[in-house]
PDB file of C-alpha atoms and ligand atoms in Angstrom:
ATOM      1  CA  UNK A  54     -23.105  12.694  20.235  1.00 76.00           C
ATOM      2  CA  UNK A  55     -21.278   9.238  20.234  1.00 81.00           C
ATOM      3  CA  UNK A  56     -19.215   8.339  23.387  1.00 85.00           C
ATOM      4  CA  UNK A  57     -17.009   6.101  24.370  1.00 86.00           C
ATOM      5  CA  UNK A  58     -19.994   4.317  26.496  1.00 88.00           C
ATOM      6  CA  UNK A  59     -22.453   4.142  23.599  1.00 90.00           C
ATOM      7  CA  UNK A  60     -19.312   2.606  21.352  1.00 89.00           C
ATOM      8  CA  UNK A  61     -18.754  -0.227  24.154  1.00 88.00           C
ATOM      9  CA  UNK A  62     -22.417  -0.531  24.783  1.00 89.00           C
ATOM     10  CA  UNK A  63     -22.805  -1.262  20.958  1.00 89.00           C
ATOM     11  CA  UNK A  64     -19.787  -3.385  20.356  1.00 89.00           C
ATOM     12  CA  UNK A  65     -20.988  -5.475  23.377  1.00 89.00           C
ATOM     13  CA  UNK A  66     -24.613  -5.850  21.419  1.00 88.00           C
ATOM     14  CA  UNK A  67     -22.918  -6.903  18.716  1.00 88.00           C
ATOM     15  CA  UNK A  68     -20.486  -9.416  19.626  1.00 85.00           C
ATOM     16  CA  UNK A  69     -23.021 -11.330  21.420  1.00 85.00           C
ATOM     17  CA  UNK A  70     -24.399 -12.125  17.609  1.00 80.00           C
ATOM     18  CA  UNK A  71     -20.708 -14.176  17.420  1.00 79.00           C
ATOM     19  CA  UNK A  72     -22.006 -17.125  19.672  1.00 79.00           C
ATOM     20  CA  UNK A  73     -22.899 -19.758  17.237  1.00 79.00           C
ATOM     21  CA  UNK A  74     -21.268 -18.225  14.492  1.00 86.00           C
ATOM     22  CA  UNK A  75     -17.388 -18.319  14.744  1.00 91.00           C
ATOM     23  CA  UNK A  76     -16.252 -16.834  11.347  1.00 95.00           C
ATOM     24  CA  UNK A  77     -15.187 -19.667   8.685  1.00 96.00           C
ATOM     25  CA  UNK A  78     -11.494 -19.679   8.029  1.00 96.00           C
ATOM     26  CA  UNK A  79     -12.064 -19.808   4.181  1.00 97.00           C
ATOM     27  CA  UNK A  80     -13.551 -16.360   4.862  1.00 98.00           C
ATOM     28  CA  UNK A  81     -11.116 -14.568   6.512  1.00 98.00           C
ATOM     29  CA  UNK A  82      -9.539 -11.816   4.475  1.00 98.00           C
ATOM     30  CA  UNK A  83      -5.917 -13.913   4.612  1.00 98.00           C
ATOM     31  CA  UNK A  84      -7.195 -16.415   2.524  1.00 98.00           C
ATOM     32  CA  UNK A  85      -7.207 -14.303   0.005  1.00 97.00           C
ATOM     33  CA  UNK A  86      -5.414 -16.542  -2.483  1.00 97.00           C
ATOM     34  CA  UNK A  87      -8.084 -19.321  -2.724  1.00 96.00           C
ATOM     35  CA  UNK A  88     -12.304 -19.420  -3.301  1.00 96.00           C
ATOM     36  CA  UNK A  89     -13.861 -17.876  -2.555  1.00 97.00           C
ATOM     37  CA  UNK A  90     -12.074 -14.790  -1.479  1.00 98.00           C
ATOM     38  CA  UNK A  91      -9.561 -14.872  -4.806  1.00 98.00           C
ATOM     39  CA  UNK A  92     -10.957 -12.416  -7.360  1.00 97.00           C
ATOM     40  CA  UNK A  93     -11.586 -12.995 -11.178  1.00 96.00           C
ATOM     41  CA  UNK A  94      -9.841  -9.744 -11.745  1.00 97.00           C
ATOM     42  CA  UNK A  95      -8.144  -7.069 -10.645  1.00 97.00           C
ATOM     43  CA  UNK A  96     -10.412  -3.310 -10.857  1.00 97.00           C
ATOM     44  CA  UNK A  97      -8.909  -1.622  -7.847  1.00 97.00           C
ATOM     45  CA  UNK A  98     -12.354  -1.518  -6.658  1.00 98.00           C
ATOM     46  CA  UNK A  99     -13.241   1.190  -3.777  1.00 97.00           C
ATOM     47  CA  UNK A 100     -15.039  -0.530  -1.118  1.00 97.00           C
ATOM     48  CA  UNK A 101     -18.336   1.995  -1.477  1.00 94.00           C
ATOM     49  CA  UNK A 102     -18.341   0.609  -4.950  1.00 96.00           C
ATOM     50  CA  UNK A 103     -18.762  -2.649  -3.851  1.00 97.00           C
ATOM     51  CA  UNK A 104     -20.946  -1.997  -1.103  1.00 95.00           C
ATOM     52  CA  UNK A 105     -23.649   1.253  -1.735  1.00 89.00           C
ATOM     53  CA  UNK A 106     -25.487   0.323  -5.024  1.00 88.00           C
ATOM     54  CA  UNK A 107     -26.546   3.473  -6.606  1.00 87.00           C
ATOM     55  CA  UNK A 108     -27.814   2.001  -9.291  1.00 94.00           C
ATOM     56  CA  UNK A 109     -29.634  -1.562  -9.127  1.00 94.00           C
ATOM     57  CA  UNK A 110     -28.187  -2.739 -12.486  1.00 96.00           C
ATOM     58  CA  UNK A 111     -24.822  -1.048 -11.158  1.00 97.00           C
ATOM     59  CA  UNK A 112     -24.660   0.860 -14.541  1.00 97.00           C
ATOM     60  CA  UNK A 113     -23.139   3.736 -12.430  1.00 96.00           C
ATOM     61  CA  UNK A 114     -19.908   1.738 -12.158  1.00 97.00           C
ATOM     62  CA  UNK A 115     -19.556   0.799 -15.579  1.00 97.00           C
ATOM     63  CA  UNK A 116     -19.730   4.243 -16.833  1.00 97.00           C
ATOM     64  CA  UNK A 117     -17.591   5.763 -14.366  1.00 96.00           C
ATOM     65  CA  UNK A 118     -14.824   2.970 -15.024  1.00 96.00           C
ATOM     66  CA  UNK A 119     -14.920   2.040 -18.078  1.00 96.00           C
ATOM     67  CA  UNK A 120     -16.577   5.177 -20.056  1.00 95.00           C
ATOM     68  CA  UNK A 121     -14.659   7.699 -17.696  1.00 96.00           C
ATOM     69  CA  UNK A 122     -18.195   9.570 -16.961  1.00 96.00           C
ATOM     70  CA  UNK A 123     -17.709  12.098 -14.170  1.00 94.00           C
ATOM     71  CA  UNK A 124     -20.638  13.429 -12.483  1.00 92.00           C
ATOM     72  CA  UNK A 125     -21.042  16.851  -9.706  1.00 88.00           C
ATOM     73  CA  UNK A 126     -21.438  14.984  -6.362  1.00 87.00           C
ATOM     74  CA  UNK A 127     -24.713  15.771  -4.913  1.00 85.00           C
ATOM     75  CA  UNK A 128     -25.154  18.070  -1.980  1.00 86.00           C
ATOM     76  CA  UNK A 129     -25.098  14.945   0.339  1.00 86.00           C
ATOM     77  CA  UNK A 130     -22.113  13.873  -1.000  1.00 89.00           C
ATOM     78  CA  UNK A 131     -20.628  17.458  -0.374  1.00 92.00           C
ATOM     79  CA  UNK A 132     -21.976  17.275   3.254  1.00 92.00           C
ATOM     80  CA  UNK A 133     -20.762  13.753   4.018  1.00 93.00           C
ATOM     81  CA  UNK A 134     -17.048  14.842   3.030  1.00 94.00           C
ATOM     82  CA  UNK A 135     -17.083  17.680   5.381  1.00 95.00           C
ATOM     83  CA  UNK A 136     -18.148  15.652   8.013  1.00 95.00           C
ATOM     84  CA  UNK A 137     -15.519  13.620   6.991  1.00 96.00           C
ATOM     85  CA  UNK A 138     -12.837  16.528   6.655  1.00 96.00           C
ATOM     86  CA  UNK A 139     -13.775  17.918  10.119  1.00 96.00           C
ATOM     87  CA  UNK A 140     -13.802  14.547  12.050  1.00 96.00           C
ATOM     88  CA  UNK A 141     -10.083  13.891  10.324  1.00 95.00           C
ATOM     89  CA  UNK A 142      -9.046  17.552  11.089  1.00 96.00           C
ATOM     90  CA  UNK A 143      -9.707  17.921  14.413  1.00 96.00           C
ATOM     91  CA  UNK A 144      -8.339  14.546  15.458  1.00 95.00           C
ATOM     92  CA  UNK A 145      -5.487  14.572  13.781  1.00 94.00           C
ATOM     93  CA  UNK A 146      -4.788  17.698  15.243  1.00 95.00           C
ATOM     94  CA  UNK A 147      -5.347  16.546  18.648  1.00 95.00           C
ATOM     95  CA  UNK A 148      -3.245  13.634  18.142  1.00 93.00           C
ATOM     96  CA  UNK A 149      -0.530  16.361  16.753  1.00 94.00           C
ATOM     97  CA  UNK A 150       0.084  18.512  19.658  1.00 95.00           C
ATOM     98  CA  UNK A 151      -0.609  15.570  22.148  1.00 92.00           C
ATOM     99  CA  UNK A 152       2.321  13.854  20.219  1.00 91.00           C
ATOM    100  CA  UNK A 153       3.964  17.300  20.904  1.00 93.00           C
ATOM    101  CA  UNK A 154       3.801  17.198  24.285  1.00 92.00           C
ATOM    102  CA  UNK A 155       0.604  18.945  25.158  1.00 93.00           C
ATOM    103  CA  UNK A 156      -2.109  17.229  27.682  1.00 94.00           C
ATOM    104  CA  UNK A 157      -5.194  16.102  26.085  1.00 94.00           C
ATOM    105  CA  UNK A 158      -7.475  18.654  27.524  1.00 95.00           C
ATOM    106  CA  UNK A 159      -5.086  21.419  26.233  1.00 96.00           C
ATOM    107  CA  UNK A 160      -4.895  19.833  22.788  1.00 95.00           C
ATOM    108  CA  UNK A 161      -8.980  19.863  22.851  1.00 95.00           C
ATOM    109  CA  UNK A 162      -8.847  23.771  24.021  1.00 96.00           C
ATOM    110  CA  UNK A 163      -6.296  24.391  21.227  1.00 96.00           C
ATOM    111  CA  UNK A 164      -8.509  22.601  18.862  1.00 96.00           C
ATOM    112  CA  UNK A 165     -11.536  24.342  20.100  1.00 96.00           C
ATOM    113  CA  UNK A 166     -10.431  27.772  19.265  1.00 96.00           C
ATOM    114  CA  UNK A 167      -9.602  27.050  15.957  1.00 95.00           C
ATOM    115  CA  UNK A 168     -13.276  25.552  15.482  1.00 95.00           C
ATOM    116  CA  UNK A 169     -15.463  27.988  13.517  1.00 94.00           C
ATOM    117  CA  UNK A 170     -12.143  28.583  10.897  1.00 95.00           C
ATOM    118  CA  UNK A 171     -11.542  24.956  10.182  1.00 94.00           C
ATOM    119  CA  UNK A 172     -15.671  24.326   9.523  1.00 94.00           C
ATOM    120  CA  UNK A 173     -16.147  27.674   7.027  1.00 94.00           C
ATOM    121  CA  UNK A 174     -12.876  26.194   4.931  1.00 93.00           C
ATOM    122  CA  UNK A 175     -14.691  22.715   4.560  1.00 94.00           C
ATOM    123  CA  UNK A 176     -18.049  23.767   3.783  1.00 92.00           C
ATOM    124  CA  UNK A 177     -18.114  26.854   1.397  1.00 89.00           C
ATOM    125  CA  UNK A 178     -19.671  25.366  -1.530  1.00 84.00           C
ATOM    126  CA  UNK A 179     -22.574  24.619   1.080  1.00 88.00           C
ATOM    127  CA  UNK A 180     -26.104  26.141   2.200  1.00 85.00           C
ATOM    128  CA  UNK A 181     -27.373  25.611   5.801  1.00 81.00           C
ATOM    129  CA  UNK A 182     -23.433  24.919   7.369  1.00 84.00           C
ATOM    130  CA  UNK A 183     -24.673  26.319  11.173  1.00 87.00           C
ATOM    131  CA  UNK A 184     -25.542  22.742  12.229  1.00 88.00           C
ATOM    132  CA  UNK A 185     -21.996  21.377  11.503  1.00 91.00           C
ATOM    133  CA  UNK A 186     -20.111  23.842  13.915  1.00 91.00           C
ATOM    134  CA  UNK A 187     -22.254  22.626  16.435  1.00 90.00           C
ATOM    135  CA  UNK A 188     -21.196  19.139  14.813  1.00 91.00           C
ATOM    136  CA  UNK A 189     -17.190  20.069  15.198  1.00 94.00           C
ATOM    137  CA  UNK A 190     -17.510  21.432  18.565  1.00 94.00           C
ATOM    138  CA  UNK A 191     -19.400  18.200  20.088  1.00 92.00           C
ATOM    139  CA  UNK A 192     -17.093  15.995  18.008  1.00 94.00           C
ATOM    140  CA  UNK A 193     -14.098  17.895  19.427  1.00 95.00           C
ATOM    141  CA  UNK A 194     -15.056  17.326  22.941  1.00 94.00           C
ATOM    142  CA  UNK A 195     -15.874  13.470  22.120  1.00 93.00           C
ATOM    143  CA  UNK A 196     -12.372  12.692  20.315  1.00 94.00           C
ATOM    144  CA  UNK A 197     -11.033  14.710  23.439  1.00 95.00           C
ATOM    145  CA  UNK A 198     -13.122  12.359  25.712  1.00 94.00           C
ATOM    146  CA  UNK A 199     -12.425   9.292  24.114  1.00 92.00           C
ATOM    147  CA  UNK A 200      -7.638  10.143  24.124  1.00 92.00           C
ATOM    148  CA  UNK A 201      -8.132  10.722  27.795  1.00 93.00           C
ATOM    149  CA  UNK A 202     -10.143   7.597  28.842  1.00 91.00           C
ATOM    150  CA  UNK A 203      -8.127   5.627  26.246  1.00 89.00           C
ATOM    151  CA  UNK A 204      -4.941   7.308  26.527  1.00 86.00           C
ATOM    152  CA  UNK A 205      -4.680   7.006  22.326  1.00 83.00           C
ATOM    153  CA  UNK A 206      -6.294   9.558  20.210  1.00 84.00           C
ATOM    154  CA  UNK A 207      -8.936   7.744  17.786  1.00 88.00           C
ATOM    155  CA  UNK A 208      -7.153   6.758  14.020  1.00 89.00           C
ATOM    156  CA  UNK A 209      -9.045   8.561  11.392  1.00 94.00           C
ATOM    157  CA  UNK A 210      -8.311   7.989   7.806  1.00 95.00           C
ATOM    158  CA  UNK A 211      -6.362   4.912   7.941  1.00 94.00           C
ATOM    159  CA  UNK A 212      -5.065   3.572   4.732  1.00 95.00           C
ATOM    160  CA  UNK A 213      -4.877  -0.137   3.529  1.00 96.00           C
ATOM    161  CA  UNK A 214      -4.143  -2.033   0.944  1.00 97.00           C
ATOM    162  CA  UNK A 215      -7.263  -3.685  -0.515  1.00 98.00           C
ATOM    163  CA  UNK A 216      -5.523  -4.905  -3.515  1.00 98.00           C
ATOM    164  CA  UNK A 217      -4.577  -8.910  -2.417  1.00 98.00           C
ATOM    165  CA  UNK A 218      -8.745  -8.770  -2.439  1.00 98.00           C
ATOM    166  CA  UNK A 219      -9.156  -6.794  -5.928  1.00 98.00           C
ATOM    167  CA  UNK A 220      -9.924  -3.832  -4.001  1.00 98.00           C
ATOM    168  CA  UNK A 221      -8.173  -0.879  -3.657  1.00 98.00           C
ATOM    169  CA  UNK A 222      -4.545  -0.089  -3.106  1.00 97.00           C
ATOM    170  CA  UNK A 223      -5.658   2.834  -1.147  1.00 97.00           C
ATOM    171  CA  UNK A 224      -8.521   2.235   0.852  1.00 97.00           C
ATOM    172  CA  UNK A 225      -9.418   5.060   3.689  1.00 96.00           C
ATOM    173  CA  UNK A 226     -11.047   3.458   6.742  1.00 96.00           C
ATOM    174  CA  UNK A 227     -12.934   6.349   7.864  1.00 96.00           C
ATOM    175  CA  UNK A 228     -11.699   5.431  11.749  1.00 95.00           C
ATOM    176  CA  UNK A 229     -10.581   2.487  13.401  1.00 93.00           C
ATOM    177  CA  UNK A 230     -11.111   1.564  17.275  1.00 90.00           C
ATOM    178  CA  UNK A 231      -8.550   0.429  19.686  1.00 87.00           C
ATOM    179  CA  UNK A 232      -6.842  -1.726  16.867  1.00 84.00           C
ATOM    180  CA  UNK A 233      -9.956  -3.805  16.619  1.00 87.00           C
ATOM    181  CA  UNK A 234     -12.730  -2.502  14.988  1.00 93.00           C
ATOM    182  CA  UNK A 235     -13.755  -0.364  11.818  1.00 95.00           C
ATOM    183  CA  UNK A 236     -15.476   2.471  12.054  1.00 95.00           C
ATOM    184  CA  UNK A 237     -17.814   4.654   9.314  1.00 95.00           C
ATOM    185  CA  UNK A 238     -18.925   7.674   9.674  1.00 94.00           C
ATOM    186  CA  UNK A 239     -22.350   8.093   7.354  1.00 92.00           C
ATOM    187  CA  UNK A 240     -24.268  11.449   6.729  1.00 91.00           C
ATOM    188  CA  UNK A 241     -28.008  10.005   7.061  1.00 85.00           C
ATOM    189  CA  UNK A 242     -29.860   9.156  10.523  1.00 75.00           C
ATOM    190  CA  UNK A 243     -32.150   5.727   8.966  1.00 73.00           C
ATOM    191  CA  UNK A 244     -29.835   4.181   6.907  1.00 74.00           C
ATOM    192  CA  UNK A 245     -28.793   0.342   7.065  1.00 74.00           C
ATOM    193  CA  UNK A 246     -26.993   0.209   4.133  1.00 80.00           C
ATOM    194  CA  UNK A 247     -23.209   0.433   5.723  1.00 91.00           C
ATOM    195  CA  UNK A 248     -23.048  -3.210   6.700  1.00 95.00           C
ATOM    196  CA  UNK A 249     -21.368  -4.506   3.727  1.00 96.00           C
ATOM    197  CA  UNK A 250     -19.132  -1.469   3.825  1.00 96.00           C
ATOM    198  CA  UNK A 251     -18.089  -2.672   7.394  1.00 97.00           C
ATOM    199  CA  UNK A 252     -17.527  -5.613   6.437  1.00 98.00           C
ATOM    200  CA  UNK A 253     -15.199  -4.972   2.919  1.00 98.00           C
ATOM    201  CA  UNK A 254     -12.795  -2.968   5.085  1.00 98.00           C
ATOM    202  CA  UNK A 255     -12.848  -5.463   7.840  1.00 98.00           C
ATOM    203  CA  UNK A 256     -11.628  -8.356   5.136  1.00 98.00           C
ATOM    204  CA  UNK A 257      -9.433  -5.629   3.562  1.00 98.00           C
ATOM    205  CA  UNK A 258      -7.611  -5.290   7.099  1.00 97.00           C
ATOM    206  CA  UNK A 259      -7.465  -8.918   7.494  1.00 97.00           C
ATOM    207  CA  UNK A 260      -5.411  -9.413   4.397  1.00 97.00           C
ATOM    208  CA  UNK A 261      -3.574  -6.480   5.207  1.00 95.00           C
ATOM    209  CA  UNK A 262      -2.784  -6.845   8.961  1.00 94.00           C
ATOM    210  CA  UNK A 263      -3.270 -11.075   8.582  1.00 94.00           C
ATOM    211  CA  UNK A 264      -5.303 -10.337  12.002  1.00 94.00           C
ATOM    212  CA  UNK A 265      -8.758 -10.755  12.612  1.00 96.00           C
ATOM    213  CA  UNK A 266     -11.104  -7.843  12.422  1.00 96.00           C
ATOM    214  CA  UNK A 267     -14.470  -8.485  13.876  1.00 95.00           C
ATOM    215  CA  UNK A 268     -16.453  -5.491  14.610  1.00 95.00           C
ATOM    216  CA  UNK A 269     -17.923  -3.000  12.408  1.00 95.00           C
ATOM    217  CA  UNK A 270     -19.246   0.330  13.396  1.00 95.00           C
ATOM    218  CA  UNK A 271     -21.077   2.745  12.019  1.00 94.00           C
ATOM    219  CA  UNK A 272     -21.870   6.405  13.216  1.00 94.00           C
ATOM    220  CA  UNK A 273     -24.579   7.899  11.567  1.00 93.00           C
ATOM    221  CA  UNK A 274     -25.090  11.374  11.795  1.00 92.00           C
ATOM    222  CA  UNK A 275     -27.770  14.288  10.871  1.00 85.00           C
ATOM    223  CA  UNK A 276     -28.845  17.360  11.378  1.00 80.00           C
ATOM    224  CA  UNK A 277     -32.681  16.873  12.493  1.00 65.00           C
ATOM    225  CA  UNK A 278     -35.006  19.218  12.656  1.00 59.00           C
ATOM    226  CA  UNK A 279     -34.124  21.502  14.832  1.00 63.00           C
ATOM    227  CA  UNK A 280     -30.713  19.479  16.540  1.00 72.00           C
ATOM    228  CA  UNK A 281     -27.467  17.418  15.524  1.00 81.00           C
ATOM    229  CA  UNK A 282     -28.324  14.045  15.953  1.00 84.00           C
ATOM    230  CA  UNK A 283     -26.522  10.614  15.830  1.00 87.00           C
ATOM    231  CA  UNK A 284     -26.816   6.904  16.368  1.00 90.00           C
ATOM    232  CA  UNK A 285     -23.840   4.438  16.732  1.00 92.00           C
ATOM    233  CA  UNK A 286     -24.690   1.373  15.578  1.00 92.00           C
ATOM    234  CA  UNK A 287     -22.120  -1.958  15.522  1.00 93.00           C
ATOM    235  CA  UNK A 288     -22.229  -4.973  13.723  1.00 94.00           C
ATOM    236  CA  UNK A 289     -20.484  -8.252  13.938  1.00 95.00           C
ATOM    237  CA  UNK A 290     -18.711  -9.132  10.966  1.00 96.00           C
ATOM    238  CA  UNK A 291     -20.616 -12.930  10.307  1.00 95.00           C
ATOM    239  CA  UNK A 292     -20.222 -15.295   7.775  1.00 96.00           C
ATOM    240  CA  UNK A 293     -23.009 -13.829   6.212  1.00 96.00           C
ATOM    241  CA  UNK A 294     -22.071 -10.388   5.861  1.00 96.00           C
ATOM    242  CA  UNK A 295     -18.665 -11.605   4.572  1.00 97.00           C
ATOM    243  CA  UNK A 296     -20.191 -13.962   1.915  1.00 97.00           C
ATOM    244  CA  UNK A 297     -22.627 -11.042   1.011  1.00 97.00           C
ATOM    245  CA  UNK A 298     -19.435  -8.716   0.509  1.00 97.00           C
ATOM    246  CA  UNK A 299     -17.536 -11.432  -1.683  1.00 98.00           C
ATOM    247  CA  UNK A 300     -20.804 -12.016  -4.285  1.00 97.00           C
ATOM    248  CA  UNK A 301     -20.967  -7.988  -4.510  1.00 97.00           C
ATOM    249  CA  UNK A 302     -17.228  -7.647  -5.526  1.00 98.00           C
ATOM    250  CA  UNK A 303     -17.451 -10.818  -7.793  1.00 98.00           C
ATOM    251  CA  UNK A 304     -20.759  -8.802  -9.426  1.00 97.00           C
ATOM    252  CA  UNK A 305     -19.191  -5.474  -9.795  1.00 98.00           C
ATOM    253  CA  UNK A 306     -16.282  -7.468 -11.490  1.00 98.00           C
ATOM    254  CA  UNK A 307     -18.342  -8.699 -13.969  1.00 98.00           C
ATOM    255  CA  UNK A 308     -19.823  -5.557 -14.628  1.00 98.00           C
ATOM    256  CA  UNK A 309     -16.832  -4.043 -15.523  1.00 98.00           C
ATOM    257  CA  UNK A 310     -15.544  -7.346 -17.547  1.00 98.00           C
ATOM    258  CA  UNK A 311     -18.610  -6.947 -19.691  1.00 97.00           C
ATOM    259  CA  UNK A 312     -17.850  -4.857 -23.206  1.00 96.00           C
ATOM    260  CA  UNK A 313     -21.408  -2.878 -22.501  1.00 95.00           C
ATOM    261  CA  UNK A 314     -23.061  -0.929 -19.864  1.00 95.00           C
ATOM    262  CA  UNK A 315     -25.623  -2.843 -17.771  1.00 96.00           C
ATOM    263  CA  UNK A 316     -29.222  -2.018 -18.701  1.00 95.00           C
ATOM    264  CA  UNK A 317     -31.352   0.621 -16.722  1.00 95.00           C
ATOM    265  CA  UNK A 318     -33.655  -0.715 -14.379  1.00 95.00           C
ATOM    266  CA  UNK A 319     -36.882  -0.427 -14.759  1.00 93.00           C
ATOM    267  CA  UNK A 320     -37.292   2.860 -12.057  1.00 92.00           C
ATOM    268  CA  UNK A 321     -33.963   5.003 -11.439  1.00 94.00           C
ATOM    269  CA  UNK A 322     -33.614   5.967  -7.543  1.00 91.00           C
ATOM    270  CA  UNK A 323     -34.556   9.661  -7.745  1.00 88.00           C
ATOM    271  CA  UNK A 324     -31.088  10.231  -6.085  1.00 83.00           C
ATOM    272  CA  UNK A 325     -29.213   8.409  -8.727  1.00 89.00           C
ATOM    273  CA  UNK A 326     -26.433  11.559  -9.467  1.00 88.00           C
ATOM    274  CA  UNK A 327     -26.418   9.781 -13.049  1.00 92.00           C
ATOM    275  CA  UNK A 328     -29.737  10.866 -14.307  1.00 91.00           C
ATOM    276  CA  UNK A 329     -28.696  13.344 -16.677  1.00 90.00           C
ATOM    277  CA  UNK A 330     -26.205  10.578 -18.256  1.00 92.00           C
ATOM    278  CA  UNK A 331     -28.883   7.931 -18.352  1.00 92.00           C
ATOM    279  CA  UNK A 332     -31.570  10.447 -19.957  1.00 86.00           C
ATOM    280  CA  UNK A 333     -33.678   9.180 -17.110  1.00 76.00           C
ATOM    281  CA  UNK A 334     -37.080  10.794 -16.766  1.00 74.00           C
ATOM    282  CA  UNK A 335     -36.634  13.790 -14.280  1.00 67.00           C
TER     283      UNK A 335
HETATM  284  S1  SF4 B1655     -29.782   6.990 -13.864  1.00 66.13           S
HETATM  285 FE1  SF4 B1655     -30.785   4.999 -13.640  1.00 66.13          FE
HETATM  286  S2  SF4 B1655     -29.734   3.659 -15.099  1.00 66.13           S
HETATM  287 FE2  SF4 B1655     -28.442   5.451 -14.799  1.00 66.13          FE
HETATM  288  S3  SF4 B1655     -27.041   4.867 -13.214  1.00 66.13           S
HETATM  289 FE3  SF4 B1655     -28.740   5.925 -12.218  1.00 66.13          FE
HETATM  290  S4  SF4 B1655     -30.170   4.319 -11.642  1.00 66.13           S
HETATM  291 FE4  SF4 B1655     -28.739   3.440 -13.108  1.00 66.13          FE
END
């Protein structure tokens, strides 16, 4: 499971990418009334909409917003919001009773006990659940681990206002750490695709907070073949990444400025939840 050691460990790997590369005042998220961080428009824009292109052309977008097509989330999808549910759940509820009075190794036993009930209410529309009580038991202990070395429970679900940046009102920033960093949580062991993510909440924070929000990290979790396993990976949030961020937002803008759907691309990811709309070949 993650720790608090392979979270420092990581945030020290990244930040040593931030010699050389001090972040560009035009690109922090407080400048958001000038170039190039001012948006063309306003779309309320969720930051995974920005960042995880489903679709190449980013058709998906422009039916969902602007032809109201709703689609059944896929069984990752399902999976990735228990994981979310449970990780929210039990840390809240630690942070709860320790607010009540309780030490943070009774919270955790609390917690514990209620376990296996909390895990069957956030995954009955799902087939193979067992690995995610192992899943809520080791994140228990590690949320647990991580209040008593810091003294602070971890923030899950923390909301901001994305809207100064055309983004939402209501972002959810899956976690953040010790004030200073964003942190994702991502079903899926090999993926590299949660950079820009990262980075949209860090410049949605930034306008937000007006302080500046550096570090990005994701936690990237999976049931392997036979075991739970996860990575933590951290990224510092460069020029780059933030000028990478801005171009997607500005696209997906003018996607949904345009009176027609983007074409389909020439091969549809056979994950695309959107098939059925698209009449793409199955
Ligand atoms: S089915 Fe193809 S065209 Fe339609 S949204 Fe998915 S990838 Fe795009």
């Amino acid at each position: 499971m993650f720790t608090l050691s392979t979270i420092s460990r990581a945030i020290r790997r990244a930040n040593m990418a931030r010699h050389g590369d001090l972040v560009d005042e035009e690109l922090r998220g407080w400048n958001w009334g000038r170039a190039p961080l001012k948006p063309r428009a306003y779309f309320e824009l969720g930051v995974s909409e920005v960042s995880y292109r489903l679709c190449p052309t980013r058709r998906d977008l422009w039916l969902r917003r602007r032809d109201g097509v709703k689609i059944e989330p896929s069984e990752a999808m399902r999976i990735g919001a228990a994981i979310h549910n449970i990780i929210h759940s039990i840390s809240s509820e630690i942070s709860r009773l320790s607010t009540k009075g309780l030490k943070i190794w009774d919270a955790y036993t609390a917690v514990y006990r209620r376990i296996d009930r909390m895990v069957r209410e956030y995954t009955q529309n799902l087939a193979n659940t067992e690995w995610l009580y192992s899943f809520a038991q080791a994140t228990a202990f590690t949320l647990a681990s991580i209040a008593a070395e810091l003294g602070l429970p971890l923030i899950t679900e923390f909301t901001v206002d994305g809207s100064l940046l055309g983004l939402s009102k209501n972002l959810r920033i899956d976690a953040l750490f010790q004030g200073a960093a964003v942190v994702e949580f991502k079903y899926g062991y090999n993926r590299d695709d949660y950079q820009l993510a990262l980075t949209g909440y860090a410049l949605a924070l930034e306008s937000f907070l007006e302080l500046p929000i550096d570090t990005g990290i994701a936690v990237l979790i999976a049931n392997g073949c036979s075991e739970l396993r996860t990575r933590v990976e951290a990224v510092y949030i460069s020029n780059n990444l933030r000028q990478e961020f801005i171009e997607a937002r500005d696209e997906a803008i003018d996607v949904l400025l345009s009176p027609s759907p983007p074409p389909k691309p020439s091969q549809c990811p056979q994950t695309c939840p959107y098939r059925r709309v698209c009449g793409a070949p199955a």
